[in-house]
mmCIF file with all atom_site columns, C-alpha atoms in Angstrom:
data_model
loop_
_atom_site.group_PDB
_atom_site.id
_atom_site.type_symbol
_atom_site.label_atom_id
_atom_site.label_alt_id
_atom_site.label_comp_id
_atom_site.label_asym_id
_atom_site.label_entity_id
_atom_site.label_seq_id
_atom_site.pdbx_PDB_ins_code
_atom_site.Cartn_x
_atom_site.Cartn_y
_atom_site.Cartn_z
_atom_site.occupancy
_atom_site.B_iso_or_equiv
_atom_site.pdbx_formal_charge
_atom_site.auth_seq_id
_atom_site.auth_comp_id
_atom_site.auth_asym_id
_atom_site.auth_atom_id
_atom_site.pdbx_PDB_model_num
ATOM 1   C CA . UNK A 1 1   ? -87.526  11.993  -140.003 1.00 56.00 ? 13  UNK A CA 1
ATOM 2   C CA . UNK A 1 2   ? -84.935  14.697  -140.622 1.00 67.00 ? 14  UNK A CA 1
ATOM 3   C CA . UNK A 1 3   ? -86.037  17.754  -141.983 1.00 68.00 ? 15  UNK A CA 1
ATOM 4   C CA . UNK A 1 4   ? -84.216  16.879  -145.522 1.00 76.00 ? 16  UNK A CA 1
ATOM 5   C CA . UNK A 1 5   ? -85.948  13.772  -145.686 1.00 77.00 ? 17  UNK A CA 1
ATOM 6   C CA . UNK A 1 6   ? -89.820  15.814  -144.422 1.00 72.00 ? 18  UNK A CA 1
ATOM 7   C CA . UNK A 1 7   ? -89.010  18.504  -147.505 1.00 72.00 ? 19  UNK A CA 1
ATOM 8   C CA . UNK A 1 8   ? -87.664  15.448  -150.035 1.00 76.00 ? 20  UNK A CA 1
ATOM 9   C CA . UNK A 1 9   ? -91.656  13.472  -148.980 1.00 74.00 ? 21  UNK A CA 1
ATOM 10  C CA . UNK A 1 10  ? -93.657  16.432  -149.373 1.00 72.00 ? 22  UNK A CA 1
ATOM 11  C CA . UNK A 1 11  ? -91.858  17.168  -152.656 1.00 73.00 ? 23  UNK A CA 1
ATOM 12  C CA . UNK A 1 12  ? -92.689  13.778  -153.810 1.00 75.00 ? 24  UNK A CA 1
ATOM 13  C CA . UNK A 1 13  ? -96.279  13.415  -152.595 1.00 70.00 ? 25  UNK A CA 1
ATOM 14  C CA . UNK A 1 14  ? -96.689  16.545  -153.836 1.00 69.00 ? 26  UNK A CA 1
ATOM 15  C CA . UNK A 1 15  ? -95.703  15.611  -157.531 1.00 72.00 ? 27  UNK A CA 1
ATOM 16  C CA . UNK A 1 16  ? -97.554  12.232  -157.137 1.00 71.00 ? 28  UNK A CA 1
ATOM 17  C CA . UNK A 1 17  ? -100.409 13.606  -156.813 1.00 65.00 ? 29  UNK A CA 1
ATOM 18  C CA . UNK A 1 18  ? -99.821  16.496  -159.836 1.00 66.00 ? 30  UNK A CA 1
ATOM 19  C CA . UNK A 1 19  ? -99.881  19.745  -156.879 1.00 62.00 ? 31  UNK A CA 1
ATOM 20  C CA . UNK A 1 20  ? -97.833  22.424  -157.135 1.00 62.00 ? 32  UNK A CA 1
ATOM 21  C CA . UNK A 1 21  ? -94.703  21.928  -154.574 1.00 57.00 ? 33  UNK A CA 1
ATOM 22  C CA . UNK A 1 22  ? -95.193  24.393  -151.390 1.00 59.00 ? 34  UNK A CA 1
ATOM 23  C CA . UNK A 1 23  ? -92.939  25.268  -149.302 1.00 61.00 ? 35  UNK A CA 1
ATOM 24  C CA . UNK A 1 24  ? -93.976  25.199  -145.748 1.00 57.00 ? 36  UNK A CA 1
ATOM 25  C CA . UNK A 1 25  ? -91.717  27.219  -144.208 1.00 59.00 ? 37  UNK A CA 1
ATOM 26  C CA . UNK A 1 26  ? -93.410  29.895  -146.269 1.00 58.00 ? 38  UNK A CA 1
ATOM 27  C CA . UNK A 1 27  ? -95.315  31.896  -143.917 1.00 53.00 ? 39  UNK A CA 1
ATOM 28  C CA . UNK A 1 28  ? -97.834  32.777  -146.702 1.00 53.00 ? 40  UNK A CA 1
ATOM 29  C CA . UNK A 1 29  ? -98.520  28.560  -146.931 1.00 56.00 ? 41  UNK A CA 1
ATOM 30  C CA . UNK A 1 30  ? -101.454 28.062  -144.988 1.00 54.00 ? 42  UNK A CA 1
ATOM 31  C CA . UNK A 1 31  ? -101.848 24.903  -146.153 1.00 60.00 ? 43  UNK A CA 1
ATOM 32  C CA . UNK A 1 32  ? -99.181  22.967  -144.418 1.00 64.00 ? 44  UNK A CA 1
ATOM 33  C CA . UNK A 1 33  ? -97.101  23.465  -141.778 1.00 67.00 ? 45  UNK A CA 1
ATOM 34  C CA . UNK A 1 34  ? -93.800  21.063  -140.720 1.00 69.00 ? 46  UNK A CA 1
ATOM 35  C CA . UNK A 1 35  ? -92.499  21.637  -137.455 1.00 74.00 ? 47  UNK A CA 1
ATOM 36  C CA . UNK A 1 36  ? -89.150  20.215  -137.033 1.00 69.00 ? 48  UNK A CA 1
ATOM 37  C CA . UNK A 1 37  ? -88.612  20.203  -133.187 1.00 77.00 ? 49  UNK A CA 1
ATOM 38  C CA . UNK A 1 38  ? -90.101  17.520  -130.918 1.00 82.00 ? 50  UNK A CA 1
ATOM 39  C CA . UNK A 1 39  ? -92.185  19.167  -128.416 1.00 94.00 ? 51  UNK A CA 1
ATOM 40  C CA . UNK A 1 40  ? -92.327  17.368  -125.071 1.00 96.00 ? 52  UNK A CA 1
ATOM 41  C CA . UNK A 1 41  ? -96.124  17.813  -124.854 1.00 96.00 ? 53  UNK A CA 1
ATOM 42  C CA . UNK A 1 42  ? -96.212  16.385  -121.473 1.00 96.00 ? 54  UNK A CA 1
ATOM 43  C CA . UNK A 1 43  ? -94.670  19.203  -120.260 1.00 96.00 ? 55  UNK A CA 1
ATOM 44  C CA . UNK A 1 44  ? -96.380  22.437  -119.933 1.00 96.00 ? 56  UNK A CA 1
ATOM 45  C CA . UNK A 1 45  ? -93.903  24.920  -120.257 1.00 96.00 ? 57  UNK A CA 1
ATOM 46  C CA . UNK A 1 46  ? -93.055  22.947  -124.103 1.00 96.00 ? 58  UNK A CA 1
ATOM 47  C CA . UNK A 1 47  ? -96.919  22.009  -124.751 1.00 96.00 ? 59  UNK A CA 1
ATOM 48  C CA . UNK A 1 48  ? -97.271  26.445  -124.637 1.00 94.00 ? 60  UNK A CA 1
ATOM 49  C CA . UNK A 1 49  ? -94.584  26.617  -126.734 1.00 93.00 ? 61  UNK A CA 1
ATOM 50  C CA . UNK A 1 50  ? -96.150  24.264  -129.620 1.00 93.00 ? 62  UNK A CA 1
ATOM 51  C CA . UNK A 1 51  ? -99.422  26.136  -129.313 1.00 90.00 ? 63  UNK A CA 1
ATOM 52  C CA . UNK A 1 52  ? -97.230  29.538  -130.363 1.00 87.00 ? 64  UNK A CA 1
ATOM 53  C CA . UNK A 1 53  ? -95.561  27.603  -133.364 1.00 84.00 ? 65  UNK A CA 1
ATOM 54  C CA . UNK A 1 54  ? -98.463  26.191  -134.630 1.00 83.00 ? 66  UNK A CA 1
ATOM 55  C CA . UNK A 1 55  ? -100.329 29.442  -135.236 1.00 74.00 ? 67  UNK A CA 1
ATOM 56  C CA . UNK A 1 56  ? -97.311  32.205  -135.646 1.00 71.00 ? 68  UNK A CA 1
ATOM 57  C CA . UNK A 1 57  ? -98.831  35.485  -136.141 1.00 74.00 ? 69  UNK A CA 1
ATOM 58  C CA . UNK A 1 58  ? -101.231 36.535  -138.636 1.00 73.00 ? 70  UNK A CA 1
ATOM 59  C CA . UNK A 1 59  ? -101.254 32.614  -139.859 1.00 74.00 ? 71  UNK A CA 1
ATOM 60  C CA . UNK A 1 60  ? -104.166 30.300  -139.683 1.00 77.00 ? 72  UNK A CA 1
ATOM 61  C CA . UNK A 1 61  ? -104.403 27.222  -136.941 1.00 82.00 ? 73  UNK A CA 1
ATOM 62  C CA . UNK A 1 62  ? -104.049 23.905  -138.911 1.00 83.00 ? 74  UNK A CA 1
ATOM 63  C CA . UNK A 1 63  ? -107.179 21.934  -138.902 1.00 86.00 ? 75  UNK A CA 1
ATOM 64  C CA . UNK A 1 64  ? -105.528 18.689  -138.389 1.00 86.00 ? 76  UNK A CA 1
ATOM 65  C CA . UNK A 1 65  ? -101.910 18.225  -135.687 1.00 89.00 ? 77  UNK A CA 1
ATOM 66  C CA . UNK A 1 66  ? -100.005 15.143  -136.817 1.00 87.00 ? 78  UNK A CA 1
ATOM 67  C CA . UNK A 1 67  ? -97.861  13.383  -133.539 1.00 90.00 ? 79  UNK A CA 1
ATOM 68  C CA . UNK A 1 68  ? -95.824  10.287  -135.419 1.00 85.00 ? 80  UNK A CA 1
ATOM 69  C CA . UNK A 1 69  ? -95.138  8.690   -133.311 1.00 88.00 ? 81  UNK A CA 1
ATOM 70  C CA . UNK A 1 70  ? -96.403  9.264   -129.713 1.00 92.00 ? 82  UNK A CA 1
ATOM 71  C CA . UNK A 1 71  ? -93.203  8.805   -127.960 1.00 90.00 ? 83  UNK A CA 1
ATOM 72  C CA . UNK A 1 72  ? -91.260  11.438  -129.718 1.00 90.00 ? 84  UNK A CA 1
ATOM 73  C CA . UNK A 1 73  ? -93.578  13.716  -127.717 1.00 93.00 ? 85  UNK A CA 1
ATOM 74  C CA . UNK A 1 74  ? -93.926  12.551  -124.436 1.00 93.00 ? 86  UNK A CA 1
ATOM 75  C CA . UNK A 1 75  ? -91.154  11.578  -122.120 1.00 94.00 ? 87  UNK A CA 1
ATOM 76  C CA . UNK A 1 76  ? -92.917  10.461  -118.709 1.00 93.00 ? 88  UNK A CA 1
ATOM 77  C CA . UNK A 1 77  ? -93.690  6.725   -118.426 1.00 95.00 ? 89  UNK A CA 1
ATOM 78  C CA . UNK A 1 78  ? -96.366  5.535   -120.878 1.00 93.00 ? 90  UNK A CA 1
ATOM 79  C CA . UNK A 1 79  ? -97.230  3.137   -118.597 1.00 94.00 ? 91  UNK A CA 1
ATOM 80  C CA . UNK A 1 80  ? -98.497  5.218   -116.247 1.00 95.00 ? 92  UNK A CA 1
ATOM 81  C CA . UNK A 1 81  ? -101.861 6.710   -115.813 1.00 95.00 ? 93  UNK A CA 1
ATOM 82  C CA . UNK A 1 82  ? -100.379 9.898   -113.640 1.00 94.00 ? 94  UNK A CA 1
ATOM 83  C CA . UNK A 1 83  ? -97.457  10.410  -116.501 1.00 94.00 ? 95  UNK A CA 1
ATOM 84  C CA . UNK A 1 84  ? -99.526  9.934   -118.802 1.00 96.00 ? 96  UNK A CA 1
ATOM 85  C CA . UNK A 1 85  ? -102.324 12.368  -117.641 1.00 97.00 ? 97  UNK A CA 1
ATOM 86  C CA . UNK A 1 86  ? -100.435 15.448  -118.036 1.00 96.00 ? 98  UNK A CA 1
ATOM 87  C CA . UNK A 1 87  ? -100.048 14.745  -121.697 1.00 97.00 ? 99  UNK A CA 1
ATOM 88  C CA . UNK A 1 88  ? -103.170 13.994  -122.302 1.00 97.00 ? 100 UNK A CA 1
ATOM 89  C CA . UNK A 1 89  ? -104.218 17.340  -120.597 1.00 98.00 ? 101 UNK A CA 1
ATOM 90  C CA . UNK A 1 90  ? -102.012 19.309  -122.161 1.00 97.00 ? 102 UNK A CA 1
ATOM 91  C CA . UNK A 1 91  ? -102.992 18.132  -125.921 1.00 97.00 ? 103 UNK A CA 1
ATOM 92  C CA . UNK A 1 92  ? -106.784 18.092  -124.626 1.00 97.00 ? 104 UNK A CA 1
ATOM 93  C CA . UNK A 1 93  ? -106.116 21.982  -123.954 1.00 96.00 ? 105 UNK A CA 1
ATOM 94  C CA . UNK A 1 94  ? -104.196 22.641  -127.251 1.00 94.00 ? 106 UNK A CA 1
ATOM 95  C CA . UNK A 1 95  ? -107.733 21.357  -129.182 1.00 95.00 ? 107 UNK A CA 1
ATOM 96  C CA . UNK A 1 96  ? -110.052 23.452  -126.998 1.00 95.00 ? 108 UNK A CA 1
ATOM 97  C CA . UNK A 1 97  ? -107.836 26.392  -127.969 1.00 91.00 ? 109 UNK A CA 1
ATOM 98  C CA . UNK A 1 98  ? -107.365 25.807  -131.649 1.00 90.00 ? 110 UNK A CA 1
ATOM 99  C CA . UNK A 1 99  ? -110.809 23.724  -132.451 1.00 92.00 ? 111 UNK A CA 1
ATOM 100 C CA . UNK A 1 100 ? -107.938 21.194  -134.250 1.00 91.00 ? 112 UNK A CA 1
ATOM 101 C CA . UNK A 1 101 ? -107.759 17.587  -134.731 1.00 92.00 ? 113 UNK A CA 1
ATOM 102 C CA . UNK A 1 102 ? -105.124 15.677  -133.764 1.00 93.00 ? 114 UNK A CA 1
ATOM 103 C CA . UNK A 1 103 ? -103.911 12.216  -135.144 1.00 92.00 ? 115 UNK A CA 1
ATOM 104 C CA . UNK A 1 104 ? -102.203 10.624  -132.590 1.00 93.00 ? 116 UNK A CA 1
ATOM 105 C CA . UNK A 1 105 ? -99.617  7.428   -134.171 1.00 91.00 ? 117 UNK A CA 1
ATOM 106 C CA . UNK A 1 106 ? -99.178  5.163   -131.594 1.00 91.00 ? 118 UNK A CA 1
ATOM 107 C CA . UNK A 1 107 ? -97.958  1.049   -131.204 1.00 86.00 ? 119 UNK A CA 1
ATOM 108 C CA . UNK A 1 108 ? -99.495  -1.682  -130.530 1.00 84.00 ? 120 UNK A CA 1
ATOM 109 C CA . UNK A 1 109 ? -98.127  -3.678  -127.600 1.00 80.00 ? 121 UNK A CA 1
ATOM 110 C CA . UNK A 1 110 ? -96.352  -6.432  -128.882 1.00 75.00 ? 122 UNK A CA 1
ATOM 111 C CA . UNK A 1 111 ? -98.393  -9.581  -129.336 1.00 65.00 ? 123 UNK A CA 1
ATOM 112 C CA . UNK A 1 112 ? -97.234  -13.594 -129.202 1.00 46.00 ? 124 UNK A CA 1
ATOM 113 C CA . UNK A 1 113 ? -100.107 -14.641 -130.928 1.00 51.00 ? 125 UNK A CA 1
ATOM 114 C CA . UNK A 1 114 ? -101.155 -14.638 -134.549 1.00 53.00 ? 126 UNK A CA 1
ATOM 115 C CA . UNK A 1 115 ? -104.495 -14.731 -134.096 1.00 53.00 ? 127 UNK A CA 1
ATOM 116 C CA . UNK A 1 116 ? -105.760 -11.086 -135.214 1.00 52.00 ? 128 UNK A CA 1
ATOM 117 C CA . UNK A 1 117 ? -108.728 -11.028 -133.096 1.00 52.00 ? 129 UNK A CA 1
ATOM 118 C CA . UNK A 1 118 ? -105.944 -10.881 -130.091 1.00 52.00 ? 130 UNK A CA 1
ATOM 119 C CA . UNK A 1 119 ? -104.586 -7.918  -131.452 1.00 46.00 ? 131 UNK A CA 1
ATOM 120 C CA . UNK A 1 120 ? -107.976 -6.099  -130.253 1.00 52.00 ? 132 UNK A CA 1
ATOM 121 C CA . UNK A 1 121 ? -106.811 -3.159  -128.443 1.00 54.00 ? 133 UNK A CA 1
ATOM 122 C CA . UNK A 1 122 ? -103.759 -3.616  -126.967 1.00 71.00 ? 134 UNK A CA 1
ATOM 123 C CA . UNK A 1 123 ? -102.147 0.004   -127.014 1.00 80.00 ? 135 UNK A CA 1
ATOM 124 C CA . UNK A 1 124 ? -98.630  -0.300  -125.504 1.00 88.00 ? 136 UNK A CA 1
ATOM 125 C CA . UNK A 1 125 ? -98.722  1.544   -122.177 1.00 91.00 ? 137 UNK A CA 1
ATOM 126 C CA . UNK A 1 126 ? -101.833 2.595   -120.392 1.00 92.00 ? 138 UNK A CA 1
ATOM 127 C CA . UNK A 1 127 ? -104.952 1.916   -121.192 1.00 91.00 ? 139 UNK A CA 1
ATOM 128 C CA . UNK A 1 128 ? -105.815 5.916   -120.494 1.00 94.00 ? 140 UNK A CA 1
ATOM 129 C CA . UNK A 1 129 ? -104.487 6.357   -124.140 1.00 94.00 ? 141 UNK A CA 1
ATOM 130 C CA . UNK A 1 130 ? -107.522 4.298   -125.460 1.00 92.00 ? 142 UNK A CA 1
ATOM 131 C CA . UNK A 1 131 ? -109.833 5.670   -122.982 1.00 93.00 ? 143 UNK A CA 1
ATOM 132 C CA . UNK A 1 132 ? -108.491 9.019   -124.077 1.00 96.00 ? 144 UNK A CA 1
ATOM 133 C CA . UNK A 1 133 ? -108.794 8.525   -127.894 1.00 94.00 ? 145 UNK A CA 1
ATOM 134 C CA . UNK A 1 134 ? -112.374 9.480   -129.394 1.00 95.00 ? 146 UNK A CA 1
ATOM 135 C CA . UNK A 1 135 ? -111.233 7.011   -132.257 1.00 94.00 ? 147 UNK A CA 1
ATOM 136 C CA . UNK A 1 136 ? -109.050 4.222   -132.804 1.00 93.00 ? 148 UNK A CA 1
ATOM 137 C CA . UNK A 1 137 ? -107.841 2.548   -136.054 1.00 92.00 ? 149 UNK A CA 1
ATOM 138 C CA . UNK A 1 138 ? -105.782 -0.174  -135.985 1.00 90.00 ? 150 UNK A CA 1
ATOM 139 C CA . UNK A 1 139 ? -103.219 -0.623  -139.107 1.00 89.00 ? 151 UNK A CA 1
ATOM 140 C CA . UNK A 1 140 ? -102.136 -4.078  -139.777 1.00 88.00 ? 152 UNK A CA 1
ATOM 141 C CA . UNK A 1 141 ? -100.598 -5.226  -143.088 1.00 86.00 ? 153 UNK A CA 1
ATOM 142 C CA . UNK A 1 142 ? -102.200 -8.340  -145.163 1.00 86.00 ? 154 UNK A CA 1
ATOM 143 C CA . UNK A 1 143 ? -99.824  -9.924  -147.848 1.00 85.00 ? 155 UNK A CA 1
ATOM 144 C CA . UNK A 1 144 ? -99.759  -6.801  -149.935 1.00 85.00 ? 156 UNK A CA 1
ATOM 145 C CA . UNK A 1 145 ? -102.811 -4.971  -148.368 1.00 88.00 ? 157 UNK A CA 1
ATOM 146 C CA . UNK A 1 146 ? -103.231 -2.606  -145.309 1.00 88.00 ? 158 UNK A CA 1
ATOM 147 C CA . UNK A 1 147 ? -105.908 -3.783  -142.789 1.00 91.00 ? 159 UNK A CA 1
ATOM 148 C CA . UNK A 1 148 ? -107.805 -0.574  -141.295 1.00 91.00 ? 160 UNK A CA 1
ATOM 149 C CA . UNK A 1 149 ? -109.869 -1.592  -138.419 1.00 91.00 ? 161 UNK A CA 1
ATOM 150 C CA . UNK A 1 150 ? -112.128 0.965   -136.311 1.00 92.00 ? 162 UNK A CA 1
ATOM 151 C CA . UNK A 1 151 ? -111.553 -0.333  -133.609 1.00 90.00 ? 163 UNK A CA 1
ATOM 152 C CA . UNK A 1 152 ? -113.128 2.314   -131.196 1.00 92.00 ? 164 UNK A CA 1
ATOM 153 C CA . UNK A 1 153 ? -115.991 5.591   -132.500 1.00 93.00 ? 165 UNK A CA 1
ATOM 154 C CA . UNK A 1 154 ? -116.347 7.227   -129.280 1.00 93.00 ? 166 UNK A CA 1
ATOM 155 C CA . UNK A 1 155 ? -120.523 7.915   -129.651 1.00 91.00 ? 167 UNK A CA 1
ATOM 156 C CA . UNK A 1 156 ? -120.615 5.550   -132.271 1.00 89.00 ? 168 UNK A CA 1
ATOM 157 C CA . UNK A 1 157 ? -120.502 2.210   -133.721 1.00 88.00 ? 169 UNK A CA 1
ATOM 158 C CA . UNK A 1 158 ? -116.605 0.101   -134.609 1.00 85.00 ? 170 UNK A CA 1
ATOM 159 C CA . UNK A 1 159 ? -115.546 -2.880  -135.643 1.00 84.00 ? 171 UNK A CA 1
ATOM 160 C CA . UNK A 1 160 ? -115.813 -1.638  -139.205 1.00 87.00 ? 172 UNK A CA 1
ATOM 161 C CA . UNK A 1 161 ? -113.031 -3.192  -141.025 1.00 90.00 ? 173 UNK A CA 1
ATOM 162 C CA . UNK A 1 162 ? -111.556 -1.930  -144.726 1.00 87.00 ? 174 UNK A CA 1
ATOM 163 C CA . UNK A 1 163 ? -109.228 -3.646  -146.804 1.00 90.00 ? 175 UNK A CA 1
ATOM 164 C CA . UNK A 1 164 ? -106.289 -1.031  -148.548 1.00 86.00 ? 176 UNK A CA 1
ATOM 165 C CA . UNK A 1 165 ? -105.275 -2.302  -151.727 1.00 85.00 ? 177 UNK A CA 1
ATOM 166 C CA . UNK A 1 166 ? -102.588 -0.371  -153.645 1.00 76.00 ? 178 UNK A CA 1
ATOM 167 C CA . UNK A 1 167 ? -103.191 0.320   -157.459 1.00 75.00 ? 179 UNK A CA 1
ATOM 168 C CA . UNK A 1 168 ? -100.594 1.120   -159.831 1.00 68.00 ? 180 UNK A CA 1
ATOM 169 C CA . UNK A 1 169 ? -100.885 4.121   -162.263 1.00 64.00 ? 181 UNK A CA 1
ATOM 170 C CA . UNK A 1 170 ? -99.333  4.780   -164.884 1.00 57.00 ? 182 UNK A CA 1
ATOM 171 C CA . UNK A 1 171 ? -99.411  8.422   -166.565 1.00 56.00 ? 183 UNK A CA 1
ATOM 172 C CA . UNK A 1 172 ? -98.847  7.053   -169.739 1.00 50.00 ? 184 UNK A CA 1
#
């Protein structure tokens, strides 16, 4: 989104959830950090520039690098193993020199079927992006729920499935 509409969510999550309102543009707010320019992160000379935003001087390295979505990042073919290798190599490089984790939005290819069970890991583009991923959790919506399903734990067991329901609260 815009960077009005970034400041306007964080003001509101930020009030839902009774914290004080920070400012991250505040170079004494170490607890979040917006970036409002799209860094092609497929491209090395722009995936060295987003390393020097995310930790300007004398500020800490965020723990946890947000890309929503995927394709606002990466301009090769995501189709393509090659394309999509220099990404993934670039980001992979980014974590060994911060120690952060990234959370990675991505689609899912679209499916003609309404069985779920078809939905099964079908990334749109390459499968290097789910070879890449150490997890993979697959959002789907369910009347008024949200479907999480684990669909890949790299070392470790998925298929795990939990059911989101939203509850209302009311401060009075």
């Amino acid at each position: 989104g815009s960077k009005k509409k970034n400041k306007q969510r964080l003001k509101w999550t930020c009030r839902a959830h009774g914290l004080k309102t920070m400012n991250p543009e505040d170079p004494k707010c170490n607890d979040l950090r917006l970036i409002h320019h799209s860094f092609l992160l497929d491209r090395q000379n722009e995936a060295s520039d987003f390393l020097s935003h995310l930790a300007p001087e004398n500020s800490p390295v965020p723990q946890l690098i947000i890309l929503d979505p995927l394709d606002s990042f990466f301009v090769g073919d995501e189709n393509s193993v090659k394309d999509t290798k220099a990404f993934r190599h670039n980001v992979d490089k980014i974590i060994e020199a911060t120690n952060s984790t990234f959370l990675v939005v991505h689609h899912a290819a679209k499916n003609s079927g309404d069985d779920r069970n078809q939905k099964r890991i079908l990334l749109r583009g390459s499968t290097a992006w789910f070879g890449w991923a150490d997890t993979v959790i697959r959002v789907d919506k369910s009347e008024d729920n949200l479907v999480l399903t684990l669909e890949k734990q790299r070392n470790g067991p998925s298929g795990f499935t939990f059911e989101l329901k939203p509850i209302l609260c009311s401060k009075n």
